[in-house]
Coordinates of C-alpha atoms in Angstrom, one line a residue:
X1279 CA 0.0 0.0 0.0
X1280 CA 2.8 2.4 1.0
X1281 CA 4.2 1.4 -2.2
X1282 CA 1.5 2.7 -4.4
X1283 CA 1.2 5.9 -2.1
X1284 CA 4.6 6.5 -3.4
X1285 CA 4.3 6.2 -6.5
X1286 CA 1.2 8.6 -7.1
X1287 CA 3.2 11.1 -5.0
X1288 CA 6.2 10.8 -7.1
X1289 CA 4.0 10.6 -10.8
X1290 CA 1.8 13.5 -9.4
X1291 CA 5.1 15.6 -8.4
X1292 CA 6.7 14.7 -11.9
X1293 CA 3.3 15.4 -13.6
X1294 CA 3.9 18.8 -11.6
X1295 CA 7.3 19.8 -12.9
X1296 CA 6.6 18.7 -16.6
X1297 CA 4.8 21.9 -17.6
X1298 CA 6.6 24.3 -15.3
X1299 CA 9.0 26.6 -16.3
X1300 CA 12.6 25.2 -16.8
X1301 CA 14.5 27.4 -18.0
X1302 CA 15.2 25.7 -21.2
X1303 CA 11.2 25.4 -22.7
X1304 CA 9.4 28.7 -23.4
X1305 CA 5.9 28.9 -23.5
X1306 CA 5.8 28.1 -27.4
X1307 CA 6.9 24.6 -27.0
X1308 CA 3.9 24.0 -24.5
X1309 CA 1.4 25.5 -27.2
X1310 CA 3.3 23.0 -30.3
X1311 CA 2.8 20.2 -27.6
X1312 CA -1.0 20.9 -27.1
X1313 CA -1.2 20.7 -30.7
X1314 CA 0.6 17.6 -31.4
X1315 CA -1.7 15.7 -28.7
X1316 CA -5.1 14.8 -28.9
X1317 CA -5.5 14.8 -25.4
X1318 CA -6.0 18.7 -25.8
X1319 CA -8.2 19.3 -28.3
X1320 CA -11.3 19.5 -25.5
X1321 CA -9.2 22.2 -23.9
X1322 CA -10.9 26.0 -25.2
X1323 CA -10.0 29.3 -23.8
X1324 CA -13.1 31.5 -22.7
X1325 CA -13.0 35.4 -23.0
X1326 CA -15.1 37.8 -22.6
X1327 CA -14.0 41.4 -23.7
X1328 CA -16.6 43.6 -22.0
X1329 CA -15.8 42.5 -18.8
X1330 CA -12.3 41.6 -19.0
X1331 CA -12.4 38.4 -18.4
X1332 CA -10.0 35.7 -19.6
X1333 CA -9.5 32.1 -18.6
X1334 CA -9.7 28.1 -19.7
X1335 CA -12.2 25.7 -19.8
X1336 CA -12.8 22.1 -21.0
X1337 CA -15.7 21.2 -23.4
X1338 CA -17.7 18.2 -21.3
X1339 CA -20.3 17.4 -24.0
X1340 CA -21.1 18.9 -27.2
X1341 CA -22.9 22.2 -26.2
X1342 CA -21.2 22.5 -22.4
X1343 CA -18.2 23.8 -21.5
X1344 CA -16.8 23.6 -17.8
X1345 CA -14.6 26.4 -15.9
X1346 CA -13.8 27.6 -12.6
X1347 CA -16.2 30.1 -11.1
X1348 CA -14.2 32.3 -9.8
X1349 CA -12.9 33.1 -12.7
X1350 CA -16.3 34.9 -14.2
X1351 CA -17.0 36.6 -10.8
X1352 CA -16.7 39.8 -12.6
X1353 CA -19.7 38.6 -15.2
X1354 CA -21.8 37.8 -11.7
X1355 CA -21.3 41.0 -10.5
X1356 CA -22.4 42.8 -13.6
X1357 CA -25.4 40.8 -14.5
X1358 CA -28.5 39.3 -12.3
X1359 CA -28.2 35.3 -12.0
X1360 CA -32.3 34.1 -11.7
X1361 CA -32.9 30.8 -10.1
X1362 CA -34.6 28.1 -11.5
X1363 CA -36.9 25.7 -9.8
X1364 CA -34.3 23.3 -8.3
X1365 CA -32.2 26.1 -6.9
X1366 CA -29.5 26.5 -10.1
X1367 CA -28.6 29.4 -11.0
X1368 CA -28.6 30.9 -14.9
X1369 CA -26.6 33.8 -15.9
X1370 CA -27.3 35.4 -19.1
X1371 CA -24.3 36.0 -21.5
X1372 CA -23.6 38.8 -23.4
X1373 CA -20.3 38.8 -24.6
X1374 CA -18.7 35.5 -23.4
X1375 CA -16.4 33.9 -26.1
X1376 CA -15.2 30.0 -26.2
X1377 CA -12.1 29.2 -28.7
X1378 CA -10.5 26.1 -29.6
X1379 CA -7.3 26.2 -31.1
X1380 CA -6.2 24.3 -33.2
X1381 CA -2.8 24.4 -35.8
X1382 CA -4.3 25.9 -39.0
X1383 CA -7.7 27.2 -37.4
X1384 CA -9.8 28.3 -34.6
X1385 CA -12.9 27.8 -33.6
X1386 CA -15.0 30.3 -32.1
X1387 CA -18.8 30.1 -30.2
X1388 CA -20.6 32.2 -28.4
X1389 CA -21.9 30.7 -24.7
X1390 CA -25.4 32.0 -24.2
X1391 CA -25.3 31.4 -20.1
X1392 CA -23.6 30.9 -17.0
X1393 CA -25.0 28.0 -14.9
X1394 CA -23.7 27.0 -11.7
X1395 CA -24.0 25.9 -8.0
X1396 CA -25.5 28.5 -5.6
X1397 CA -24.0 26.9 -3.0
X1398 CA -20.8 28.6 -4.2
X1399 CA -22.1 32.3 -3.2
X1400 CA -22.9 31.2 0.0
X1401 CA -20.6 32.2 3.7
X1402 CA -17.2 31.2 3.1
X1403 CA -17.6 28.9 -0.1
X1404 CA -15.5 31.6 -2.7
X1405 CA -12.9 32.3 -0.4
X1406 CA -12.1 27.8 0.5
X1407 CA -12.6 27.2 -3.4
X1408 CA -16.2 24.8 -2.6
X1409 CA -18.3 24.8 -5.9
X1410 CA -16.1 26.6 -7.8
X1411 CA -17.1 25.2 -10.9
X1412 CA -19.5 27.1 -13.8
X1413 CA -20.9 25.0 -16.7
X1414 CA -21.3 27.1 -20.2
X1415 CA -23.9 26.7 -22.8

């Protein structure tokens, strides 16, 4: 058992350095990388200009997109979440971008609302990182 422990610590810590700055990759090798593996193509930045608001996300199922929260707190602020019958609650979108990048192309939609867990707003969920997950449509 100890054995295992040891080696998730020591793949996880490896995992860990493999993407950080070395000294010897720049930031462009990263990018070439994401492009020569499939295992990235479900990665998609989100932007939204308006607000100023700029992050990643990962494309769940054909329509849905999943990022952090706390990253669109600016778009909560600025616009009126509504609640829907089993306590979710929808943002509108007016300017929210998703782009996947590819090698010759990008493509671009246009997510038409915020939904997430209200259980994130409440006392002391933002600040230790509980719920901190938005899904995009």
């Amino acid at each position: 058992m100890h054995l295992i422990v040891l080696f998730m610590i020591s793949f996880v810590w490896n995992l860990s350095h493999a993407m950080a700055p070395d000294g010897i990759h720049k930031h462009e090798d990263y990018v070439k990388l994401s492009f020569d593996s499939p295992e990235f193509d479900a990665a998609c930045a989100v932007v939204d200009s308006k607000v100023g608001v700029s992050m990643t996300g990962v494309l769940i199922a054909p329509d849905v997109v999943v990022t952090a929260a706390h990253g669109i707190e600016a778009i909560f602020k600025k616009l009126k979440p509504t609640q829907t019958e089993h306590g979710i609650m929808t943002i509108p979108i007016q300017s929210l971008r998703v782009y996947f990048r590819g090698k010759h192309h990008t493509i671009m939609g246009e997510a038409t609302h915020v939904l997430l867990d209200p259980r994130y707003f409440q006392d002391g969920n933002m600040r230790e990182g509980k719920f901190d997950f938005a899904f995009l449509k």
